[in-house]
């Protein structure tokens, strides 16, 4: 017996508040649901189309929609003949140069075989064996399994030099890109995406890796690299070394979607998820709920949608009307306050929670510097710095852009603003 679907009360096949990334190949989360950012999309596409290779960075706050935005750019580039795939390339803590080259090579190979699944050539054969070795060994540090260092023609147990990926990887990638161009593709787009998950130390290490592969990989004809992460991480990785900075376009900083764009985004989701093809699904929330709740998350669309999904689902569980009237902010807020307070106390602990309580007694919307928080919390500068780092990581606090001649100010955001008002 199928489980009940609460969203059917609104003639919807599922939750319109999903947080999944949109993709060109996704039926459930198609790129047709993407809303806004047309000028930024044109900017990235003009750089891609303006040269034989390119390197760009997209920066912004967590949850603001960076990944889906780049997916939309890739979708438009596919329409223009470029080759790419929905999958993104991660960077991990402790990554070696060899591992990153291996992942980039695998991404180019996947784009090529997706565009030309029946094609055959020496370049594809060589890449296929190397990518198999990369995936068998978890990154590419030891490629002796398939004999990559011995002409890549057969499986063998003979040892290969430790630097086989450094020598063979760029050459195989160059040949793959040449195959793509010969087949009519203007280039191949690869998408590196999780810089915001790296620590400061890991971001510095990633900058070192990019510097190491600048000439052998990043500048290959036909390769278009898009690097995505939080503003601090992007600045660290791209601007740390002049050799890397000089070959990247200036980072593109994404701002919040406007509230009317979020309303349009939700309307498109209601249409897409409608159980009746001839009409849109009903909205589970009223317009004022969006206008009141979204600004509390300061553009963090992912956290905003999760709060809506959690709160509305809880209320629909006790709904009796079919369909019930759209939920108001006054109805939703007490549910979110209870749920988020429990989550906050569990995530940040009672000491950090008490810090937030003291902050709200001043003003939940106040912008405070570290010096002001030292006085408010009666803590040392070092302790305040550690507290802020924990609160930022938990999505409770945001560091505002530094104003010239002034210290950095911090503002409470997200679930903390929902809890404290």
XYZ file of C-alpha atoms in Angstrom:
421
model
C 0.000 0.000 0.000
C 1.572 3.353 -0.996
C 2.436 5.811 1.726
C 0.327 8.981 1.905
C 1.628 12.040 0.096
C 0.753 15.119 2.132
C 1.487 17.396 -0.829
C -1.452 15.891 -2.746
C -3.648 18.105 -0.587
C -2.404 20.895 -2.855
C -2.508 18.839 -6.088
C 1.283 18.463 -5.992
C 3.247 15.279 -6.774
C 5.872 16.108 -4.167
C 7.392 18.852 -2.074
C 7.888 22.125 -3.976
C 10.476 23.089 -1.362
C 13.086 20.491 -2.373
C 16.750 21.520 -2.070
C 18.197 19.252 -4.780
C 20.448 20.787 -7.426
C 18.836 21.198 -10.830
C 20.430 19.442 -13.788
C 20.122 19.153 -17.559
C 19.722 15.384 -17.325
C 17.273 15.376 -14.396
C 13.585 14.668 -14.997
C 12.546 15.441 -11.431
C 14.692 18.590 -11.027
C 15.073 20.001 -14.564
C 16.940 23.182 -15.454
C 13.673 24.634 -16.754
C 12.925 25.443 -13.095
C 15.927 27.766 -12.874
C 14.971 31.397 -12.240
C 16.950 34.645 -12.486
C 20.643 35.545 -12.825
C 20.477 36.180 -16.581
C 23.203 38.907 -16.541
C 25.579 36.675 -14.558
C 24.899 33.780 -16.914
C 25.707 35.938 -19.937
C 28.938 37.041 -18.264
C 30.209 33.492 -17.747
C 29.097 32.331 -21.184
C 30.820 35.279 -22.863
C 34.123 34.317 -21.233
C 33.695 30.666 -22.260
C 32.851 31.668 -25.806
C 35.629 34.232 -26.018
C 38.634 31.911 -26.063
C 39.985 28.445 -26.716
C 40.136 27.851 -22.963
C 38.950 29.675 -19.852
C 39.108 29.607 -16.067
C 36.379 31.232 -14.005
C 35.333 31.283 -10.353
C 31.835 31.710 -8.936
C 31.619 32.864 -5.327
C 28.885 33.601 -2.826
C 27.399 32.738 0.550
C 26.455 29.115 1.361
C 23.066 28.054 0.008
C 22.673 31.042 -2.298
C 22.360 28.869 -5.414
C 25.892 28.792 -6.837
C 25.835 25.166 -7.941
C 22.463 25.350 -9.676
C 23.529 28.606 -11.329
C 26.590 26.916 -12.840
C 24.411 24.003 -13.916
C 22.276 26.524 -15.810
C 25.402 27.962 -17.445
C 26.466 24.473 -18.496
C 22.992 23.810 -19.904
C 23.188 26.947 -22.064
C 26.707 25.986 -23.147
C 25.483 22.520 -24.213
C 22.937 24.256 -26.453
C 25.888 26.105 -28.023
C 27.713 22.844 -28.751
C 30.013 22.522 -25.721
C 30.375 19.152 -24.005
C 29.881 18.681 -20.265
C 27.966 16.583 -17.714
C 25.815 17.355 -14.671
C 28.303 15.754 -12.275
C 30.735 18.033 -10.466
C 34.359 17.536 -9.449
C 35.032 17.640 -5.698
C 38.190 18.730 -3.952
C 39.027 16.850 -0.774
C 41.143 17.436 2.287
C 44.650 16.161 1.653
C 44.254 15.999 -2.141
C 47.448 15.373 -4.079
C 48.261 16.902 -7.449
C 47.933 13.442 -9.004
C 44.455 12.923 -7.524
C 43.165 16.264 -8.821
C 44.580 15.660 -12.307
C 42.936 12.234 -12.262
C 39.541 13.677 -11.348
C 39.785 16.376 -14.017
C 40.746 13.786 -16.622
C 37.810 11.577 -15.600
C 35.429 14.550 -15.912
C 36.657 15.368 -19.425
C 36.390 11.703 -20.397
C 32.805 11.473 -19.049
C 31.817 14.565 -21.041
C 33.313 13.115 -24.229
C 31.707 9.673 -23.960
C 28.352 11.225 -22.989
C 28.405 13.343 -26.145
C 29.808 10.576 -28.383
C 28.924 7.230 -26.742
C 29.666 5.162 -29.868
C 32.921 6.871 -30.829
C 36.241 5.071 -30.944
C 39.760 6.463 -31.236
C 43.228 5.939 -29.751
C 42.646 8.974 -27.509
C 39.436 7.475 -26.122
C 41.016 4.052 -25.639
C 43.950 5.519 -23.726
C 41.671 7.696 -21.612
C 39.316 4.790 -20.901
C 42.103 2.667 -19.443
C 43.518 5.513 -17.410
C 40.120 6.506 -16.016
C 39.413 2.893 -15.071
C 42.690 2.848 -13.193
C 41.889 6.140 -11.483
C 38.561 4.825 -10.269
C 39.944 1.484 -9.181
C 42.663 3.131 -7.121
C 40.464 5.907 -5.728
C 42.185 8.889 -7.308
C 45.150 8.050 -9.476
C 48.213 7.891 -7.229
C 49.099 4.357 -8.360
C 48.202 3.402 -11.914
C 50.118 0.135 -12.240
C 46.859 -1.882 -12.169
C 46.232 -1.229 -15.845
C 49.767 -0.616 -16.984
C 49.179 3.034 -17.826
C 52.870 3.806 -17.762
C 53.554 1.075 -20.315
C 51.693 2.417 -23.309
C 48.208 1.823 -21.798
C 47.641 -1.119 -24.088
C 47.001 -4.005 -21.717
C 46.462 -4.940 -18.106
C 49.683 -5.685 -16.273
C 51.128 -5.927 -12.811
C 54.325 -4.123 -13.683
C 55.078 -1.119 -11.510
C 54.824 2.345 -13.028
C 56.712 5.416 -11.886
C 55.128 7.244 -8.917
C 54.653 10.318 -11.135
C 52.821 8.487 -13.954
C 49.695 10.640 -13.575
C 51.771 13.815 -13.639
C 53.335 12.726 -16.938
C 50.544 10.846 -18.696
C 47.419 12.560 -17.332
C 47.882 15.949 -19.025
C 48.888 14.302 -22.315
C 45.835 12.029 -22.348
C 43.601 14.979 -21.439
C 45.112 17.054 -24.255
C 44.370 14.262 -26.745
C 40.781 13.953 -25.463
C 40.219 17.681 -25.871
C 41.659 17.522 -29.394
C 39.219 14.678 -30.167
C 36.339 16.842 -28.917
C 37.383 19.776 -31.100
C 37.820 17.528 -34.138
C 34.288 16.236 -33.528
C 32.945 19.793 -33.645
C 32.752 20.738 -29.971
C 34.103 24.222 -29.179
C 35.338 22.870 -25.836
C 34.659 20.818 -22.712
C 33.418 22.401 -19.469
C 34.427 20.974 -16.098
C 32.891 22.103 -12.822
C 34.821 22.020 -9.509
C 32.309 22.621 -6.777
C 32.908 22.079 -3.065
C 35.438 24.709 -2.002
C 33.152 25.824 0.822
C 33.668 22.437 2.489
C 37.423 22.944 2.758
C 39.149 24.244 5.866
C 41.443 27.262 5.600
C 44.428 24.916 5.498
C 42.827 22.748 2.799
C 41.989 25.825 0.714
C 45.649 26.844 0.830
C 46.607 23.331 -0.257
C 44.113 23.527 -3.133
C 45.741 26.803 -4.211
C 49.085 24.997 -4.295
C 47.596 22.237 -6.444
C 46.193 24.729 -8.961
C 49.552 26.440 -9.160
C 51.202 23.076 -9.825
C 48.862 22.174 -12.700
C 48.509 25.631 -14.228
C 50.665 25.098 -17.310
C 50.154 21.363 -17.823
C 46.352 21.208 -17.346
C 44.566 24.505 -16.775
C 45.845 26.105 -19.982
C 45.012 23.170 -22.285
C 43.162 24.197 -25.432
C 39.491 23.333 -25.201
C 39.296 23.105 -21.405
C 36.912 25.506 -19.655
C 37.097 25.291 -15.855
C 34.476 26.746 -13.488
C 35.468 26.803 -9.811
C 32.675 27.267 -7.239
C 32.772 28.052 -3.525
C 32.208 30.566 -0.769
C 33.768 33.964 -1.272
C 36.561 33.397 1.268
C 37.436 29.995 -0.192
C 37.465 31.282 -3.771
C 39.649 34.242 -2.834
C 42.093 31.912 -1.070
C 42.273 29.347 -3.868
C 42.323 31.733 -6.838
C 44.140 34.783 -5.494
C 46.750 33.164 -3.269
C 49.342 32.853 -6.039
C 49.951 35.280 -8.880
C 50.497 32.374 -11.287
C 46.909 31.196 -10.706
C 45.312 34.621 -10.388
C 46.781 35.704 -13.723
C 44.956 32.977 -15.676
C 41.544 33.259 -13.970
C 38.880 35.802 -14.835
C 37.876 37.999 -11.862
C 35.582 35.948 -9.579
C 31.860 36.395 -10.147
C 30.110 37.150 -6.842
C 26.485 36.019 -6.670
C 24.118 38.192 -4.657
C 20.800 37.146 -3.111
C 17.879 36.377 -5.357
C 15.267 39.107 -4.983
C 12.105 38.157 -3.098
C 9.982 38.415 -6.254
C 12.379 35.971 -7.961
C 11.891 33.500 -5.103
C 8.122 33.855 -5.508
C 8.500 33.152 -9.242
C 10.750 30.184 -8.487
C 8.100 28.653 -6.222
C 5.336 29.294 -8.766
C 7.360 27.399 -11.391
C 7.784 24.497 -8.996
C 4.038 24.382 -8.309
C 3.449 24.231 -12.069
C 6.079 21.517 -12.580
C 4.753 19.340 -9.743
C 1.054 19.797 -10.526
C -0.950 16.575 -10.615
C -3.234 18.157 -13.214
C -1.418 19.031 -16.480
C -3.874 21.783 -17.371
C -3.406 23.847 -14.198
C -0.722 24.697 -11.628
C -0.736 23.099 -8.217
C -1.977 25.111 -5.271
C 0.503 27.050 -3.147
C 0.884 25.565 0.370
C 1.938 28.996 1.727
C 0.678 32.513 1.260
C 2.773 35.255 -0.328
C 3.425 37.015 2.973
C 5.132 33.909 4.351
C 7.782 34.134 1.635
C 8.219 37.875 2.140
C 8.573 37.522 5.915
C 10.721 34.370 6.093
C 13.151 34.644 3.166
C 14.924 37.835 4.380
C 15.696 36.133 7.712
C 17.924 33.706 5.774
C 19.805 36.506 3.990
C 19.686 34.823 0.602
C 20.400 31.275 1.828
C 17.815 29.692 -0.460
C 18.712 26.137 0.554
C 18.102 26.757 4.279
C 14.975 28.815 3.520
C 13.473 25.975 1.461
C 14.365 23.408 4.120
C 12.607 25.470 6.777
C 9.519 25.711 4.582
C 9.569 21.980 3.867
C 9.964 21.024 7.538
C 7.404 23.496 8.856
C 4.751 23.003 6.188
C 5.052 19.197 6.338
C 4.527 19.328 10.113
C 1.393 21.446 9.695
C 0.033 19.346 6.820
C 0.274 16.287 9.046
C -2.643 17.634 11.064
C -4.508 19.278 8.158
C -8.160 18.301 7.718
C -9.325 20.437 4.776
C -8.684 19.322 1.184
C -7.030 21.439 0.050
C -6.345 23.437 3.216
C -5.938 27.178 2.905
C -2.386 28.464 2.260
C -0.377 28.503 5.474
C 0.365 31.921 6.933
C 3.580 33.092 8.535
C 1.817 33.397 11.896
C 0.884 29.714 11.651
C 4.298 28.589 10.446
C 6.571 30.552 12.725
C 5.763 28.844 16.075
C 6.392 25.448 14.460
C 9.732 26.601 13.071
C 10.744 28.222 16.347
C 10.195 24.988 18.292
C 11.953 22.793 15.727
C 14.869 25.161 15.174
C 15.464 25.809 18.862
C 15.866 22.089 19.461
C 18.168 21.836 16.454
C 20.244 24.828 17.540
C 20.727 23.609 21.096
C 21.808 20.219 19.772
C 24.122 21.634 17.095
C 25.905 24.470 18.891
C 25.501 23.520 22.562
C 24.119 25.469 25.484
C 27.088 27.860 25.789
C 26.834 29.080 22.194
C 23.045 29.178 22.509
C 23.425 31.464 25.525
C 25.697 33.692 23.409
C 22.882 34.067 20.883
C 20.350 34.793 23.640
C 22.573 37.636 24.888
C 22.839 38.961 21.330
C 19.038 39.002 20.906
C 18.644 41.001 24.102
C 20.466 43.780 22.269
C 18.706 43.383 18.897
C 18.416 40.205 16.803
C 19.119 42.233 13.663
C 22.106 44.122 15.132
C 25.418 44.152 13.261
C 28.143 43.685 15.867
C 31.943 43.648 15.673
C 34.200 41.278 17.572
C 35.033 44.080 20.019
C 31.326 44.666 20.706
C 30.754 40.939 21.173
C 33.708 40.759 23.579
C 31.990 43.342 25.744
C 28.537 41.772 25.358
C 29.710 38.236 26.147
C 32.487 39.207 28.593
C 34.950 36.972 26.762
C 38.471 37.346 25.444
C 39.115 38.169 21.796
C 40.359 34.650 21.091
C 37.307 33.029 22.688
C 34.951 35.320 20.776
C 36.744 34.444 17.542
C 36.275 30.718 18.217
C 32.611 31.234 19.128
C 31.955 33.152 15.910
C 33.668 30.474 13.847
C 31.376 27.826 15.371
C 28.255 29.955 14.893
C 29.142 30.720 11.277
C 29.729 27.020 10.570
C 26.297 26.253 12.056
C 24.617 28.810 9.773
C 23.614 31.075 12.668
C 25.886 34.039 11.960
C 27.258 35.672 8.828
C 30.346 37.836 8.479
C 29.467 40.939 6.474
C 31.825 42.260 3.772
C 34.485 44.444 5.300
C 33.887 48.166 4.888
C 36.979 50.289 4.151
C 38.665 51.371 7.367
C 36.218 49.491 9.603
C 36.365 46.121 11.417
C 34.335 43.180 10.159
C 30.751 43.189 11.436
C 28.672 40.083 12.076
C 24.921 39.548 11.819
C 22.642 36.798 13.059
C 20.952 34.856 10.261
C 19.029 31.751 9.258
C 17.509 29.493 11.874
C 18.818 31.737 14.664
C 16.739 34.648 13.348
C 13.699 32.375 13.082
C 14.147 31.259 16.700
C 14.866 34.666 18.207
C 12.760 36.965 16.041
